[in-house]
Coordinates of C-alpha atoms in Angstrom, one line a residue:
Chain A
X1 CA 0.0 0.0 0.0
X2 CA 1.2 3.5 -0.8
X3 CA 1.0 6.2 1.8
X4 CA -1.7 8.7 0.8
X5 CA 0.2 11.9 1.8
X6 CA 0.4 15.1 -0.2
X7 CA 3.9 16.4 -0.9
X8 CA 4.4 20.0 -2.0
X9 CA 7.4 20.5 -4.4
X10 CA 9.1 23.7 -5.3
X11 CA 11.2 23.9 -8.5
X12 CA 13.8 26.6 -9.0
X13 CA 15.4 27.7 -12.3
X14 CA 18.2 30.0 -11.0
X15 CA 19.6 33.0 -12.9
X16 CA 21.3 36.3 -11.9
X17 CA 18.7 38.4 -13.7
X18 CA 15.6 36.3 -13.5
X19 CA 15.0 33.2 -11.3
X20 CA 12.0 31.1 -12.1
X21 CA 9.9 29.2 -9.5
X22 CA 7.1 26.7 -9.7
X23 CA 5.1 25.0 -6.9
X24 CA 3.1 21.8 -7.4
X25 CA 1.3 19.4 -5.1
X26 CA 1.8 15.7 -5.6
X27 CA -0.8 13.3 -4.1
X28 CA -0.4 9.7 -5.1
X29 CA -0.2 9.8 -8.9
X30 CA -1.8 13.1 -9.3
X31 CA -0.2 16.5 -9.7
X32 CA -1.9 19.8 -8.9
X33 CA -0.6 23.3 -9.9
X34 CA -0.2 25.7 -7.0
X35 CA 1.8 28.7 -8.2
X36 CA 4.7 29.8 -10.4
X37 CA 6.4 33.0 -11.3
X38 CA 9.7 34.8 -11.8
X39 CA 11.9 36.5 -9.2
X40 CA 13.3 39.7 -10.7
X41 CA 16.8 39.9 -9.2
X42 CA 17.6 43.5 -7.9
X43 CA 20.9 45.2 -7.2
X44 CA 24.2 46.0 -9.0
X45 CA 27.1 44.3 -7.3
X46 CA 27.1 40.5 -7.1
X47 CA 26.7 40.3 -3.3
X48 CA 23.6 42.5 -3.5
X49 CA 22.1 40.4 -6.3
X50 CA 22.7 37.1 -4.5
X51 CA 21.0 38.6 -1.4
X52 CA 18.0 39.7 -3.5
X53 CA 17.9 36.2 -5.1
X54 CA 17.9 34.5 -1.7
X55 CA 15.3 36.9 -0.2
X56 CA 13.1 36.2 -3.2
X57 CA 13.3 32.4 -2.8
X58 CA 12.7 32.7 0.9
X59 CA 9.6 34.8 0.3
X60 CA 8.2 32.1 -2.0
X61 CA 9.0 29.3 0.5
X62 CA 7.4 31.3 3.4
X63 CA 4.3 31.8 1.2
X64 CA 3.8 28.2 0.0
X65 CA 5.6 26.0 2.5
X66 CA 7.0 23.3 0.2
X67 CA 8.3 20.0 1.6
X68 CA 11.0 19.4 -1.0
X69 CA 12.9 21.3 -3.7
X70 CA 14.1 20.6 -7.1
X71 CA 16.8 22.4 -9.2
X72 CA 18.3 21.8 -12.6
X73 CA 21.9 20.5 -12.7
X74 CA 23.8 22.9 -14.9
X75 CA 26.6 22.2 -17.3
X76 CA 29.4 24.3 -18.4
X77 CA 28.5 27.0 -20.9
X78 CA 30.4 27.8 -24.1
X79 CA 31.2 31.1 -22.4
X80 CA 33.3 30.5 -19.3
X81 CA 32.3 33.8 -17.8
X82 CA 28.6 32.8 -18.1
X83 CA 29.5 29.5 -16.4
X84 CA 31.0 31.3 -13.5
X85 CA 28.0 33.7 -13.1
X86 CA 25.5 30.9 -13.4
X87 CA 27.5 28.8 -10.9
X88 CA 27.3 31.6 -8.3
X89 CA 23.6 32.1 -8.9
X90 CA 23.0 28.4 -8.5
X91 CA 25.2 28.2 -5.4
X92 CA 23.1 31.0 -3.8
X93 CA 19.8 29.4 -4.8
X94 CA 20.8 26.0 -3.3
X95 CA 22.0 27.9 -0.2
X96 CA 18.5 29.6 0.1
X97 CA 16.9 26.1 -0.1
X98 CA 19.1 24.2 2.3
X99 CA 18.9 27.1 4.9
X100 CA 15.2 26.5 5.0
X101 CA 16.0 22.8 5.6
X102 CA 14.5 21.6 2.3
X103 CA 15.9 18.5 0.7
X104 CA 17.3 19.5 -2.7
X105 CA 16.9 17.1 -5.7
X106 CA 19.0 17.7 -8.8
X107 CA 18.1 16.7 -12.4
X108 CA 19.9 17.4 -15.7
X109 CA 18.2 19.5 -18.5
X110 CA 17.9 16.2 -20.4
X111 CA 16.0 14.5 -17.6
X112 CA 13.7 17.5 -17.3
X113 CA 12.9 17.6 -21.0
X114 CA 12.4 13.8 -21.2
X115 CA 10.0 14.0 -18.2
X116 CA 7.9 16.8 -19.6
X117 CA 8.1 16.5 -23.4
X118 CA 9.2 12.9 -23.8
X119 CA 12.5 13.5 -25.5
X120 CA 15.7 15.4 -24.6
X121 CA 15.8 17.6 -27.6
X122 CA 12.7 19.6 -26.8
X123 CA 12.8 23.4 -27.4
X124 CA 11.9 26.0 -24.8
X125 CA 8.5 26.6 -26.3
X126 CA 7.7 22.9 -26.3
X127 CA 8.6 22.7 -22.6
X128 CA 6.3 25.7 -21.9
X129 CA 3.4 24.2 -23.8
X130 CA 3.7 20.8 -22.3
X131 CA 4.0 22.1 -18.7
X132 CA 0.7 24.1 -19.4
X133 CA -1.0 21.0 -20.7
X134 CA 0.2 18.6 -18.0
X135 CA -0.9 21.0 -15.2
X136 CA -4.1 22.1 -17.0
X137 CA -3.1 25.7 -17.2
X138 CA -5.0 28.1 -19.4
X139 CA -1.8 29.3 -21.1
X140 CA 1.9 28.6 -21.2
X141 CA 3.9 30.0 -18.3
X142 CA 6.8 32.4 -18.8
X143 CA 10.0 30.4 -19.8
X144 CA 11.9 30.5 -16.5
X145 CA 8.7 29.7 -14.5
X146 CA 8.0 26.8 -17.0
X147 CA 11.5 25.4 -16.5
X148 CA 11.0 25.6 -12.7
X149 CA 7.7 23.7 -13.0
X150 CA 9.3 21.2 -15.3
X151 CA 11.9 20.5 -12.6
X152 CA 9.1 19.9 -10.0
X153 CA 7.2 17.7 -12.5
X154 CA 10.4 15.6 -13.2
X155 CA 10.9 14.9 -9.5
X156 CA 7.2 14.1 -9.0
X157 CA 7.5 11.5 -11.8
X158 CA 10.7 10.1 -10.2
X159 CA 9.1 9.9 -6.8
X160 CA 6.2 7.8 -8.1
X161 CA 8.7 5.6 -9.9
X162 CA 10.8 5.1 -6.8
X163 CA 7.6 4.4 -4.7
X164 CA 6.6 1.7 -7.2
X165 CA 10.0 0.2 -7.1
X166 CA 9.7 0.1 -3.4
X167 CA 6.3 -1.7 -3.6
X168 CA 7.5 -4.2 -6.1
X169 CA 10.9 -4.7 -4.4
X170 CA 12.6 -5.0 -7.8
X171 CA 14.0 -2.9 -10.6
X172 CA 12.6 -5.2 -13.4
X173 CA 10.7 -3.5 -16.1
X174 CA 11.0 0.0 -14.7
X175 CA 13.7 2.7 -14.8
X176 CA 14.8 2.3 -18.4
X177 CA 11.3 2.7 -19.8
X178 CA 10.1 5.1 -17.2
X179 CA 6.8 6.9 -16.7
X180 CA 4.7 9.1 -18.8
X181 CA 2.3 11.7 -17.7
X182 CA -1.3 11.6 -19.0
X183 CA -3.9 14.2 -18.0
X184 CA -1.9 15.2 -15.0
X185 CA -1.5 11.6 -13.9
X186 CA 1.8 9.6 -13.9
X187 CA 1.5 6.3 -15.6
X188 CA 4.1 3.6 -16.3
X189 CA 4.8 2.9 -20.0
Chain B
X1 CA 40.8 64.2 11.7
X2 CA 40.3 60.5 11.1
X3 CA 37.8 58.6 13.3
X4 CA 39.6 56.4 15.8
X5 CA 37.2 53.4 15.5
X6 CA 38.2 49.7 15.3
X7 CA 36.9 47.7 12.4
X8 CA 37.0 43.9 12.4
X9 CA 37.4 42.3 9.0
X10 CA 36.8 38.7 7.9
X11 CA 38.4 37.4 4.7
X12 CA 37.1 34.3 3.0
X13 CA 38.8 32.0 0.5
X14 CA 36.0 29.8 -0.7
X15 CA 36.4 26.2 -1.9
X16 CA 34.1 23.1 -2.0
X17 CA 36.7 21.0 -0.1
X18 CA 38.4 23.6 2.1
X19 CA 37.4 27.2 2.8
X20 CA 39.9 29.5 4.4
X21 CA 39.0 32.3 6.8
X22 CA 41.0 35.0 8.4
X23 CA 40.0 37.7 10.9
X24 CA 41.9 40.9 11.6
X25 CA 41.2 44.2 13.5
X26 CA 42.1 47.5 11.8
X27 CA 42.5 50.5 14.0
X28 CA 43.7 53.7 12.3
X29 CA 46.8 52.5 10.4
X30 CA 47.4 49.4 12.5
X31 CA 46.4 45.8 11.8
X32 CA 46.1 43.1 14.5
X33 CA 45.7 39.4 13.9
X34 CA 42.6 37.9 15.5
X35 CA 42.1 34.4 14.1
X36 CA 42.4 32.3 11.0
X37 CA 41.8 28.7 10.0
X38 CA 40.2 26.3 7.5
X39 CA 36.6 25.1 7.3
X40 CA 36.7 21.5 6.2
X41 CA 33.6 21.1 4.1
X42 CA 31.6 17.9 4.9
X43 CA 29.0 15.9 2.9
X44 CA 28.7 14.2 -0.4
X45 CA 26.1 15.8 -2.6
X46 CA 26.5 19.5 -3.5
X47 CA 23.5 20.8 -1.5
X48 CA 24.9 19.1 1.7
X49 CA 28.4 20.5 1.0
X50 CA 27.1 24.1 0.5
X51 CA 25.1 23.8 3.7
X52 CA 28.2 22.7 5.5
X53 CA 30.2 25.6 4.0
X54 CA 27.5 28.1 5.1
X55 CA 27.2 26.7 8.6
X56 CA 31.0 26.8 9.0
X57 CA 31.2 30.5 7.9
X58 CA 28.3 31.4 10.2
X59 CA 30.0 29.7 13.1
X60 CA 33.1 31.9 12.5
X61 CA 31.0 35.0 12.2
X62 CA 29.1 34.2 15.4
X63 CA 32.4 33.6 17.2
X64 CA 34.3 36.7 16.1
X65 CA 31.5 39.2 15.1
X66 CA 33.3 40.9 12.2
X67 CA 31.9 44.2 10.8
X68 CA 32.8 43.8 7.1
X69 CA 33.9 40.9 4.9
X70 CA 36.3 40.4 2.0
X71 CA 36.4 37.7 -0.7
X72 CA 38.6 37.1 -3.7
X73 CA 37.1 37.8 -7.1
X74 CA 37.5 34.6 -9.1
X75 CA 38.2 34.2 -12.7
X76 CA 37.4 31.4 -15.1
X77 CA 39.6 28.3 -14.7
X78 CA 41.2 26.4 -17.5
X79 CA 38.9 23.6 -16.5
X80 CA 35.3 24.7 -17.1
X81 CA 33.9 22.1 -14.6
X82 CA 36.2 23.6 -11.9
X83 CA 34.9 27.0 -12.8
X84 CA 31.4 25.9 -12.2
X85 CA 32.2 24.2 -8.9
X86 CA 34.1 27.2 -7.7
X87 CA 31.3 29.5 -8.8
X88 CA 28.8 27.5 -6.7
X89 CA 31.1 27.5 -3.6
X90 CA 31.7 31.3 -4.0
X91 CA 27.9 31.9 -4.5
X92 CA 27.2 30.0 -1.2
X93 CA 30.0 31.8 0.7
X94 CA 28.8 35.2 -0.4
X95 CA 25.3 34.1 0.6
X96 CA 26.5 33.2 4.0
X97 CA 28.1 36.7 4.4
X98 CA 25.1 38.8 3.1
X99 CA 22.7 36.7 5.2
X100 CA 24.6 38.0 8.3
X101 CA 24.2 41.5 6.9
X102 CA 27.9 41.9 6.4
X103 CA 29.1 44.3 3.6
X104 CA 31.1 42.2 1.1
X105 CA 34.2 43.7 -0.6
X106 CA 35.7 41.9 -3.6
X107 CA 39.3 42.1 -4.9
X108 CA 41.1 40.2 -7.6
X109 CA 44.0 37.8 -6.9
X110 CA 46.3 40.4 -8.5
X111 CA 45.1 43.1 -6.0
X112 CA 45.6 40.7 -3.1
X113 CA 49.1 39.7 -4.1
X114 CA 50.1 43.3 -4.8
X115 CA 48.8 44.3 -1.4
X116 CA 50.6 41.6 0.5
X117 CA 53.8 40.8 -1.5
X118 CA 54.1 44.0 -3.6
X119 CA 53.7 42.5 -7.0
X120 CA 51.1 40.4 -8.8
X121 CA 53.2 37.4 -9.7
X122 CA 53.7 36.2 -6.1
X123 CA 53.6 32.5 -5.5
X124 CA 51.4 30.8 -2.8
X125 CA 54.4 30.4 -0.4
X126 CA 55.4 34.0 -0.7
X127 CA 51.8 35.1 0.2
X128 CA 51.9 32.8 3.2
X129 CA 55.3 34.1 4.4
X130 CA 54.4 37.8 3.9
X131 CA 51.0 37.4 5.7
X132 CA 52.9 35.9 8.6
X133 CA 55.4 38.7 8.6
X134 CA 52.9 41.5 8.2
X135 CA 50.7 40.2 11.1
X136 CA 53.7 39.2 13.3
X137 CA 52.7 35.5 13.3
X138 CA 55.2 32.9 14.6
X139 CA 54.9 30.8 11.5
X140 CA 53.2 30.9 8.0
X141 CA 49.4 30.1 8.1
X142 CA 48.0 27.2 6.0
X143 CA 47.6 28.3 2.3
X144 CA 43.8 28.8 2.3
X145 CA 43.9 30.7 5.7
X146 CA 46.7 32.8 4.3
X147 CA 44.7 33.7 1.2
X148 CA 41.8 34.7 3.4
X149 CA 44.0 36.9 5.6
X150 CA 45.6 38.4 2.5
X151 CA 42.0 39.4 1.4
X152 CA 41.4 41.1 4.7
X153 CA 44.8 42.8 4.6
X154 CA 44.1 44.1 1.1
X155 CA 40.9 45.7 2.1
X156 CA 42.5 47.2 5.3
X157 CA 45.0 48.8 3.0
X158 CA 42.3 50.1 0.6
X159 CA 40.3 51.5 3.5
X160 CA 43.2 53.5 4.8
X161 CA 43.8 54.8 1.3
X162 CA 40.2 55.8 0.8
X163 CA 40.2 57.5 4.2
X164 CA 43.3 59.5 3.3
X165 CA 41.7 60.5 0.0
X166 CA 38.7 61.7 1.9
X167 CA 40.9 63.8 4.2
X168 CA 42.9 65.3 1.4
X169 CA 39.9 65.7 -0.9
X170 CA 42.0 65.0 -3.9
X171 CA 43.3 62.0 -5.9
X172 CA 46.7 63.6 -6.6
X173 CA 49.7 61.5 -5.7
X174 CA 47.8 58.6 -4.4
X175 CA 46.0 55.6 -5.9
X176 CA 48.5 54.8 -8.6
X177 CA 51.5 54.5 -6.2
X178 CA 49.4 53.3 -3.3
X179 CA 50.3 52.1 0.2
X180 CA 52.8 49.6 1.6
X181 CA 52.7 47.8 4.9
X182 CA 55.6 48.1 7.3
X183 CA 55.7 46.3 10.6
X184 CA 51.9 45.9 10.5
X185 CA 51.4 49.6 9.8
X186 CA 50.0 51.0 6.5
X187 CA 52.2 53.7 5.0
X188 CA 52.0 55.6 1.8
X189 CA 54.8 55.3 -0.7

């Protein structure tokens, strides 16, 4: 038997100019949209901007009280300076999450796209459109908010998969094929 | 007249394995060593490690109550993956400082070396040795602790310079030539 508890997830898409966030509830195999948006990072110097980013994330956490958090694993950019800036933003975002005692789950962009669109080569617009469809939103969320919601959806899917593995006590037939989402429900392939 | 207040500075040399810290007091043109050491970062996954890094910095701040903080500006590494990891560590370290409401001052490695050794091509050992001499320590501090102390010394030097500019009300004859440190005292060239 699977526990029938609700888990609230917050996804974060960190950036030094705009940081996306998305909050969803997961109850058994069902996902429900709670909120999403973009934190506009204020300030000039880096320390100021990181403080603004942390304060923004803390405000969202204090408003929605999520139980777990999800953030995209980043890879090195073609531009090394961008890699450094993104690294610092991501370091501050993870700091904001762990300082509120939230577990932090990390997924690659490939895993996020596969979870939401079904393949790893999806474009930004496809992610936005699929996030809207999966969560039953009237229109596509802004790009950073959509990426944050995609991170939360990816972890929701992974949690259900792990729970099923736990029930069956074996890895056979799962993991490689994975789950798909239909009408906001997670179903195995 | 220059205000005769004591300012306590904390320098931080961030890293995902070891993070150096150094605390000094600056009173008029005199520096006094307070403490230095290395935070050994614990944990496996990145979020855990960043939490450990932040907790370590907060412990040092709560012990020594510095007024201002100093951290080295980093540049992109030859290895992009190292750049990303260092960026995340630096983002978390700056987060730890701003969350304690400390002003954060940033200097490049070149500025730190010039301040401590007198030229920008100094090697690690020279920095360690000069930090020990400038602060009257019985022996050279560990490399990460020495870099953190060098950051604090660099800012101490810069503060005195700025204060003198304020007194004189003109930039003439300062700035380009700068200050040197003699027997723990900052003197203009």
